[in-house]
C-alpha atoms as a printed R data frame, in Angstrom:
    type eleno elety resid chain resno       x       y       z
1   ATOM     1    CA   UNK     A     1   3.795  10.787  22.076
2   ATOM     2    CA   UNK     A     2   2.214   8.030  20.137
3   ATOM     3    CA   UNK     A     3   2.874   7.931  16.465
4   ATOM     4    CA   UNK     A     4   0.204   7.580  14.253
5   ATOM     5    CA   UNK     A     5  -0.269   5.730  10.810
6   ATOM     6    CA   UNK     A     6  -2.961   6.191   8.062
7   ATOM     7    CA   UNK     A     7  -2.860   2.864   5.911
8   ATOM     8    CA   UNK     A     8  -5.587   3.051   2.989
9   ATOM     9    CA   UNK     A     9  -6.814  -0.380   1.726
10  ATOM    10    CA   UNK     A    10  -6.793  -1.482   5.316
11  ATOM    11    CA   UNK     A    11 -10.156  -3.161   5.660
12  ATOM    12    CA   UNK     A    12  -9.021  -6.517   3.767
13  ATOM    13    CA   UNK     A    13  -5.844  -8.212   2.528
14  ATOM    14    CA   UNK     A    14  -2.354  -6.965   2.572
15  ATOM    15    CA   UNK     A    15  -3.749  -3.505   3.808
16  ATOM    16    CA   UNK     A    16  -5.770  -5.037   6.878
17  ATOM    17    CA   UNK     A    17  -2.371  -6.861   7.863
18  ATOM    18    CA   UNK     A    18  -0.559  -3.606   7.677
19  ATOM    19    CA   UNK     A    19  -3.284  -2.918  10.457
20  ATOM    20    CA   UNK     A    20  -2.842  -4.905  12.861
21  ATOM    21    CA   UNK     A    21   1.085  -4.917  12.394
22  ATOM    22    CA   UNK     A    22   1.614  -1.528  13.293
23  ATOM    23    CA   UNK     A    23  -1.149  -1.605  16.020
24  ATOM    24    CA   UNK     A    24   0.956  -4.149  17.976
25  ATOM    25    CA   UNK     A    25   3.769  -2.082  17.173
26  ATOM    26    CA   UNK     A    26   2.336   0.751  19.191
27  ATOM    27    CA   UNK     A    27   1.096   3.183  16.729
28  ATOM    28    CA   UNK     A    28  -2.610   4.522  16.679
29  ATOM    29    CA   UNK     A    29  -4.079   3.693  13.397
30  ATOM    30    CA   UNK     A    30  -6.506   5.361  10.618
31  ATOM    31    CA   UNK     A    31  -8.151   2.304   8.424
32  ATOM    32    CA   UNK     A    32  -8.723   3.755   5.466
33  ATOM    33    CA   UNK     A    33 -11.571   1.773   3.383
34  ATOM    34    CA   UNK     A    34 -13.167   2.599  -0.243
35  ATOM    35    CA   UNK     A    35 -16.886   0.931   0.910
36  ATOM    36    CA   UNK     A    36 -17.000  -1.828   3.002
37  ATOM    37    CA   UNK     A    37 -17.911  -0.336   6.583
38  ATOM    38    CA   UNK     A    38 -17.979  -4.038   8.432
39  ATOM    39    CA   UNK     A    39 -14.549  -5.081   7.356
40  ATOM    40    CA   UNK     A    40 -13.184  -1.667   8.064
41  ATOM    41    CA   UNK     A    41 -14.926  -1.815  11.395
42  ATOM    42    CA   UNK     A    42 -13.240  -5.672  11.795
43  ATOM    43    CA   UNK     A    43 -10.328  -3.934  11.235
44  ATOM    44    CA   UNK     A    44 -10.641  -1.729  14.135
45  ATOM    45    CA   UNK     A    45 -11.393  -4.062  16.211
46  ATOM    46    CA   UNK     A    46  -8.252  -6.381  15.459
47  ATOM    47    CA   UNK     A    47  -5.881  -3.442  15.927
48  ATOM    48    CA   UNK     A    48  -7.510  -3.028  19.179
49  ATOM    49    CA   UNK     A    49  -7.231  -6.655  20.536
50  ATOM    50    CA   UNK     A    50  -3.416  -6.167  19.688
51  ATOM    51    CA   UNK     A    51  -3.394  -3.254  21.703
52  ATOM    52    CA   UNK     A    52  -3.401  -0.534  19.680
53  ATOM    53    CA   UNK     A    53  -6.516   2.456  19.223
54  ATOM    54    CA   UNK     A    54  -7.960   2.385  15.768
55  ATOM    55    CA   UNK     A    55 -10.439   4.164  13.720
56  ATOM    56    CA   UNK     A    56 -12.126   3.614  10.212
57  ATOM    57    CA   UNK     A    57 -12.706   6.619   7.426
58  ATOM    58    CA   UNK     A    58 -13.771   6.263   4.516
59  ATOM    59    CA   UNK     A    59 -12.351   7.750   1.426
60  ATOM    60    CA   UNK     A    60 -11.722   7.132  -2.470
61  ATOM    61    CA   UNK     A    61  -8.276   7.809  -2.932
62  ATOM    62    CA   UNK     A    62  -8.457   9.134  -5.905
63  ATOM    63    CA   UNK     A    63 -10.575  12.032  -4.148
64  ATOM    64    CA   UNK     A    64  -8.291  14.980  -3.061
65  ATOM    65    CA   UNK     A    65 -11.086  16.222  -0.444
66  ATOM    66    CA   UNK     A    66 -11.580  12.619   0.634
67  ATOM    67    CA   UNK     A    67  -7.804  12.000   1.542
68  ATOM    68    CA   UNK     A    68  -7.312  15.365   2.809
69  ATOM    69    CA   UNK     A    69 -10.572  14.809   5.289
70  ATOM    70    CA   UNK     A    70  -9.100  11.263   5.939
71  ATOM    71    CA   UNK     A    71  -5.851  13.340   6.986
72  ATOM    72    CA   UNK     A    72  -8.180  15.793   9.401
73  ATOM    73    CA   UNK     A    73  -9.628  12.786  10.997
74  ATOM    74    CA   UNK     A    74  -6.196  11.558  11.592
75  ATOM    75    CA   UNK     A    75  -4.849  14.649  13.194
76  ATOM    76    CA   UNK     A    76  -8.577  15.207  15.314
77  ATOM    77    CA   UNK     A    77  -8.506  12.042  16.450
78  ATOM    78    CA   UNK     A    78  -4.582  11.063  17.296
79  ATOM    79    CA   UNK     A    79  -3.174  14.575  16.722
80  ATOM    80    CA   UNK     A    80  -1.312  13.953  13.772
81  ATOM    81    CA   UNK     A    81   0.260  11.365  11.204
82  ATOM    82    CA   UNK     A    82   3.594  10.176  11.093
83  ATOM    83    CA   UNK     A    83   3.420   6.741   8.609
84  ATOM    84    CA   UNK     A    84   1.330   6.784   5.918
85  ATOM    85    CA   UNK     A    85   1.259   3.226   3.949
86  ATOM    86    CA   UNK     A    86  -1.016   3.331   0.850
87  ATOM    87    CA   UNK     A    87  -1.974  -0.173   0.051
88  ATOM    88    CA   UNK     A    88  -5.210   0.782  -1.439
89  ATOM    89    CA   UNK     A    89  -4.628  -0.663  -5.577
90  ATOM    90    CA   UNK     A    90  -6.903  -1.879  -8.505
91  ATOM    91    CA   UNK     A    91  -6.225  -4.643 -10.432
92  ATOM    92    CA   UNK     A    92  -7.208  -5.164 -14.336
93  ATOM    93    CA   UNK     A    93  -6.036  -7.700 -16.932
94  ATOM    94    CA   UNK     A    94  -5.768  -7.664 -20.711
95  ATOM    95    CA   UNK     A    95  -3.840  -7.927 -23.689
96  ATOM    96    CA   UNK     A    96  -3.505  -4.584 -25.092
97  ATOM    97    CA   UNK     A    97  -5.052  -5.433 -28.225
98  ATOM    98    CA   UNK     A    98  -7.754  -5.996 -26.253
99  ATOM    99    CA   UNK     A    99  -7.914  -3.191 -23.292
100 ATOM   100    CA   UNK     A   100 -10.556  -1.241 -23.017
101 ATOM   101    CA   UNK     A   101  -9.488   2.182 -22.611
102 ATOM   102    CA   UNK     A   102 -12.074   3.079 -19.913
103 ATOM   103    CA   UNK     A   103 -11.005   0.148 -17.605
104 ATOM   104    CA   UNK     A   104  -7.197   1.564 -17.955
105 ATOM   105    CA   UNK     A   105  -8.474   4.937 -16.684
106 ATOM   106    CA   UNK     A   106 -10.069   3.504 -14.054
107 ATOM   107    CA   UNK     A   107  -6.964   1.531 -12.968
108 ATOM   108    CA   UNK     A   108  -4.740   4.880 -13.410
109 ATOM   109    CA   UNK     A   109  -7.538   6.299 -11.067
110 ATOM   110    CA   UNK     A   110  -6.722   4.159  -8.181
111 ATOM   111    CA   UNK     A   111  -3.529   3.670  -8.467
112 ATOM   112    CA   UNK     A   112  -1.728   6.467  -9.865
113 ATOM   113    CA   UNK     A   113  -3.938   9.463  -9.436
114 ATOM   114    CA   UNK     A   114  -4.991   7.834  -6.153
115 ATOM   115    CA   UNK     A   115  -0.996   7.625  -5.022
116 ATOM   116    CA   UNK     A   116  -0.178  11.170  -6.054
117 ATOM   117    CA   UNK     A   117  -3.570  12.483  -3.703
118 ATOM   118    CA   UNK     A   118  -2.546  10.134  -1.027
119 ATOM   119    CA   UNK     A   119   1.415  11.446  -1.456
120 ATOM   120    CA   UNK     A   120   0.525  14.815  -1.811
121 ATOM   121    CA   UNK     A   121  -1.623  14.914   1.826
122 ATOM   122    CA   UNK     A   122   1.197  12.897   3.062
123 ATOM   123    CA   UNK     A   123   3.935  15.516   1.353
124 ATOM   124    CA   UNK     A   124   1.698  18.548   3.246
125 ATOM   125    CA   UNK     A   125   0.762  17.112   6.922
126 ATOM   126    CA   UNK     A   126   3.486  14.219   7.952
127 ATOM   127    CA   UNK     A   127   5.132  15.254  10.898
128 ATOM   128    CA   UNK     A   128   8.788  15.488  10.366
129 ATOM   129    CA   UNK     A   129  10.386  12.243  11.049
130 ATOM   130    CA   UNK     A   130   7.865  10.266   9.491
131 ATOM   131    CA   UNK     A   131   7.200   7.402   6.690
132 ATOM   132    CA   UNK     A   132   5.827   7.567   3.574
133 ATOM   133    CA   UNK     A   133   5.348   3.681   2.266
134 ATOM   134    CA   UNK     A   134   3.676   3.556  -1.362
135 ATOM   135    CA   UNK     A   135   3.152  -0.011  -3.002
136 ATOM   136    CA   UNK     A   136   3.911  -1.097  -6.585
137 ATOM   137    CA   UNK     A   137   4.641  -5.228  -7.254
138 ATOM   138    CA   UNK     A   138   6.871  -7.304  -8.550
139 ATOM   139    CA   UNK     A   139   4.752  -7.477 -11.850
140 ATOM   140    CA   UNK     A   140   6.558  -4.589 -12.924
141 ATOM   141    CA   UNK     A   141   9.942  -6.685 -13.228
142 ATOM   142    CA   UNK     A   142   8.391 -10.027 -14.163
143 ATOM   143    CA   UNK     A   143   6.241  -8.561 -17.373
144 ATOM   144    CA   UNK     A   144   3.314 -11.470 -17.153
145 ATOM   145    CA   UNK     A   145   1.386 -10.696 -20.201
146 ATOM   146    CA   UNK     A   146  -2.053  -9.551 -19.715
147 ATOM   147    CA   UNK     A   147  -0.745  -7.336 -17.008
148 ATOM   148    CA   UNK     A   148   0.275  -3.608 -18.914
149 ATOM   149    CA   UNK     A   149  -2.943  -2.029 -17.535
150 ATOM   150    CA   UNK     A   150  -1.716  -2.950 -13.677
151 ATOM   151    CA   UNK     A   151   1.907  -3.082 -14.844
152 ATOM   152    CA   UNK     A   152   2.018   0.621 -16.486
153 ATOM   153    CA   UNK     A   153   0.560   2.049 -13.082
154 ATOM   154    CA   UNK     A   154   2.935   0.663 -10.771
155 ATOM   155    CA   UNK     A   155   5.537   1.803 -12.713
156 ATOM   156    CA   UNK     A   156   4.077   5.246 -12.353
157 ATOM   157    CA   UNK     A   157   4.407   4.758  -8.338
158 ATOM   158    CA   UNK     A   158   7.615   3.793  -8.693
159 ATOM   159    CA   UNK     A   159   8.642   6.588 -10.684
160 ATOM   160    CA   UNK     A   160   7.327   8.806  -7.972
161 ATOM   161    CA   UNK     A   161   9.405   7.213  -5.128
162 ATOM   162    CA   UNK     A   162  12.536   8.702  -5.547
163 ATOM   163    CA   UNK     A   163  11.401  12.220  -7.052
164 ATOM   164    CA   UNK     A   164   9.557  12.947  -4.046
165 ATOM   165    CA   UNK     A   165  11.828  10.991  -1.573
166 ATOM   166    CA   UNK     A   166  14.229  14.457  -2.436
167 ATOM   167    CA   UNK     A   167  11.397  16.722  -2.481
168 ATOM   168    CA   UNK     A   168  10.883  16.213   1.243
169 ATOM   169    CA   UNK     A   169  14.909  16.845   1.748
170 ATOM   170    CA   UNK     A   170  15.264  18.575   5.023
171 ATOM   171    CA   UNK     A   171  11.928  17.075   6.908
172 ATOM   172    CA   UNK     A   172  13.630  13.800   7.975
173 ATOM   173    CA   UNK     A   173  10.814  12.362   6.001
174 ATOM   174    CA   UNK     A   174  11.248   8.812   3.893
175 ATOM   175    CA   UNK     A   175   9.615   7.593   1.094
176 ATOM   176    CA   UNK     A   176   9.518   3.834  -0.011
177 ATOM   177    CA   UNK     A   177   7.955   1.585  -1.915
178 ATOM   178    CA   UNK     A   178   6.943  -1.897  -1.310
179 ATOM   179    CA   UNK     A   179   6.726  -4.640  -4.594
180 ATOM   180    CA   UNK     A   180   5.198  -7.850  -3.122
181 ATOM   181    CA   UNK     A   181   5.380 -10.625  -5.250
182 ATOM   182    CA   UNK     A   182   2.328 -13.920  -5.216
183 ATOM   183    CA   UNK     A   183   0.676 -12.963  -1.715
184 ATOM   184    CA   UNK     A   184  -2.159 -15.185  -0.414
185 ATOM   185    CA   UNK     A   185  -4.771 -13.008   0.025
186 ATOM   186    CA   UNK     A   186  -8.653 -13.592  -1.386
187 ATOM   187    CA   UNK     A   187  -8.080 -11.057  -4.807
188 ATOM   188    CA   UNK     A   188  -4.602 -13.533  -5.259
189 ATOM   189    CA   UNK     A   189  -6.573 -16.436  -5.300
190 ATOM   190    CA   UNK     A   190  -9.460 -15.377  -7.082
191 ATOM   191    CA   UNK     A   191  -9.908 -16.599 -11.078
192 ATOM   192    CA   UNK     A   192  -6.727 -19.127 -10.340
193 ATOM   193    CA   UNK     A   193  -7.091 -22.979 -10.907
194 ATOM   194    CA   UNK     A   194  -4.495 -24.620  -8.020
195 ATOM   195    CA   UNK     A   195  -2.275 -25.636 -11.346
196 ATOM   196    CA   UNK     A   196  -1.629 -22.195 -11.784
197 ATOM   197    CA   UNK     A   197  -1.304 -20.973  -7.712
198 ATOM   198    CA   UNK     A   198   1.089 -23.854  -7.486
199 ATOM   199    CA   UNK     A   199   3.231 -22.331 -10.422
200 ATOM   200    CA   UNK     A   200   3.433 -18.917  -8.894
201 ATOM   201    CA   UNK     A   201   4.628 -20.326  -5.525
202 ATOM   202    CA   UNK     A   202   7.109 -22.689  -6.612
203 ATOM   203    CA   UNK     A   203   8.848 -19.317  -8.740
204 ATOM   204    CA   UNK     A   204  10.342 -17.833  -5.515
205 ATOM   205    CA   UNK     A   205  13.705 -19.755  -4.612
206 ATOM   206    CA   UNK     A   206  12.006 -20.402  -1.097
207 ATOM   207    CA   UNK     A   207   9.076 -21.951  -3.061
208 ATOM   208    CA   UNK     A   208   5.848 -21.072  -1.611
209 ATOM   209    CA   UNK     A   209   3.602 -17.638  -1.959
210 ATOM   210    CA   UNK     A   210   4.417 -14.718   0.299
211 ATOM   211    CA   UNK     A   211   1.784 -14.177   3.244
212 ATOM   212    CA   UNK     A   212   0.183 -11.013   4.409
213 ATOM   213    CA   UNK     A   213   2.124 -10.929   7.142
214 ATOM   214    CA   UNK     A   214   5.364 -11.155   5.340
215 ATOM   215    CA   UNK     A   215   4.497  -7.843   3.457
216 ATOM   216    CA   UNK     A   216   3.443  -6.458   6.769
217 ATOM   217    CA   UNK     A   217   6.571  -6.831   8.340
218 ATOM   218    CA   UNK     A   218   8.887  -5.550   5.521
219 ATOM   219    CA   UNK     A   219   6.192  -2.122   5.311
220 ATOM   220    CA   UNK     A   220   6.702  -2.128   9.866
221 ATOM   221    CA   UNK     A   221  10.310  -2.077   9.110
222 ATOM   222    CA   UNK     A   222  10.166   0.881   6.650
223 ATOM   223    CA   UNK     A   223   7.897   2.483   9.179
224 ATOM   224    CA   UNK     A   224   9.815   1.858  12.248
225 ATOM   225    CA   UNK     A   225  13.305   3.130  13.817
226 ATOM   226    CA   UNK     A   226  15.064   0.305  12.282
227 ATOM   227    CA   UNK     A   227  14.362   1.286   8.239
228 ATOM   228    CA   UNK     A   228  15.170   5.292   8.500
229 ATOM   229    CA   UNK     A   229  18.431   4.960   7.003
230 ATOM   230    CA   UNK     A   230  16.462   2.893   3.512
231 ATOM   231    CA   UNK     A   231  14.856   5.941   1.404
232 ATOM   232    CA   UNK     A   232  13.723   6.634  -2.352
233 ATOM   233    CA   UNK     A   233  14.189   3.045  -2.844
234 ATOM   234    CA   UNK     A   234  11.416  -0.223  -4.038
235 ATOM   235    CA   UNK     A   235  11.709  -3.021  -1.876
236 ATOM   236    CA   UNK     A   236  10.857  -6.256  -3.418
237 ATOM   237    CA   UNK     A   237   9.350  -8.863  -1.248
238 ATOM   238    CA   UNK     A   238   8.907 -11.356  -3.096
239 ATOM   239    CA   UNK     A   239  10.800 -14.537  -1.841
240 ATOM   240    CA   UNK     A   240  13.592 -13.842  -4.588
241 ATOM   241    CA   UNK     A   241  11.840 -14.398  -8.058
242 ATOM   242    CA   UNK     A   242  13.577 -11.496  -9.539
């Protein structure tokens, strides 16, 4: 039977590498997107040149009928879901003198409301046996200021891990979650003069910025045979800055 992963966020970035990762690790794979229907489709298509099948589906996270009909397409297409990584996130900053309260909801919308919908589909309709990876970041530990709004609602996933990691006692089910630190993707890079990229990658004791494909192979080992025994725990990939 092939095993089958839903990864939201996976037309671009971190979530796109999760992709094609688990593709060429044999599973068939659900790219879940918010709006962008040519990178999702990219998507596909890279998970299929690795040799896995692929489709795209739409869905706000933060939408319990979208996730759940992202979890029927699953199961109609592949026959059922066994890994579910949620990279899908939204990023804010400000002081918090100077938030405005409507762009914090919207941040809780993605990412906390959006994990619980995500967890709660995943909680429901995982096969037992299966993977539940969630992502925070190492933000949480390293308190930048001008980070509380995206701060705060990591802190909310990681709050979840371990609460729900005993919920699903007696499925065979595990919960993680995954806290990259600097990553070189396009919404990393974005705003940053190189003065301040090259700060952020010289932090980590192995001085550079972590790669999409290192976070992709820490959330394949939490989704594979080889990371069943790790559960209710946050996994910091982050090249050792905290």
């Amino acid at each position: 039977m092939t095993r089958t992963a839903i990864v939201t966020g996976g037309s671009r970035g971190i979530g796109r590498e999760i992709v094609t990762r688990l593709a060429a690790d044999g599973f068939a794979v659900v790219v879940g997107y918010a709006g962008n229907e040519e990178l999702a489709a990219a998507a596909v298509r890279e998970a299929e040149e690795s040799g896995g099948r692929a489709i795209a589906v739409q869905a706000d996270v933060a939408e319990e009928q979208a996730v759940a009909a992202m979890f029927d397409a699953a199961e109609s297409a592949f026959g059922g879901v066994d890994v579910v990584a949620h990279a899908a996130g939204k990023m804010a900053l400000s002081t918090v003198a100077d938030l405005d309260l409507s762009v914090l909801d919207a941040v809780y919308r993605t990412n906390v409301r959006g994990t619980f919908a995500v967890a709660q589909q995943a909680a429901r309709r995982m096969r037992d046996g299966g993977a539940l990876i969630t992502f925070s970041s190492s933000v949480v530990g390293l308190a930048f200021p001008t980070y509380a709004p995206y701060t705060a609602s990591k802190g909310a996933v990681e709050a979840l891990t371990m609460v729900l990691a005993r919920e699903l006692r007696g499925r065979d089910i595990t919960v993680n979650t995954v806290a990259p630190g600097p990553t070189a993707t396009d919404l990393f890079f974005e705003g940053k003069d190189q003065a301040t990229v090259d700060r952020l990658a010289a932090q980590p004791p192995l001085e550079r910025l972590g790669t999409p494909s290192d976070i992709a192979a820490a959330t394949a080992f939490l989704a594979g045979p080889d990371g069943r025994w790790v559960n209710g725990q946050v996994l910091r990939a982050n090249g050792g800055i905290i």
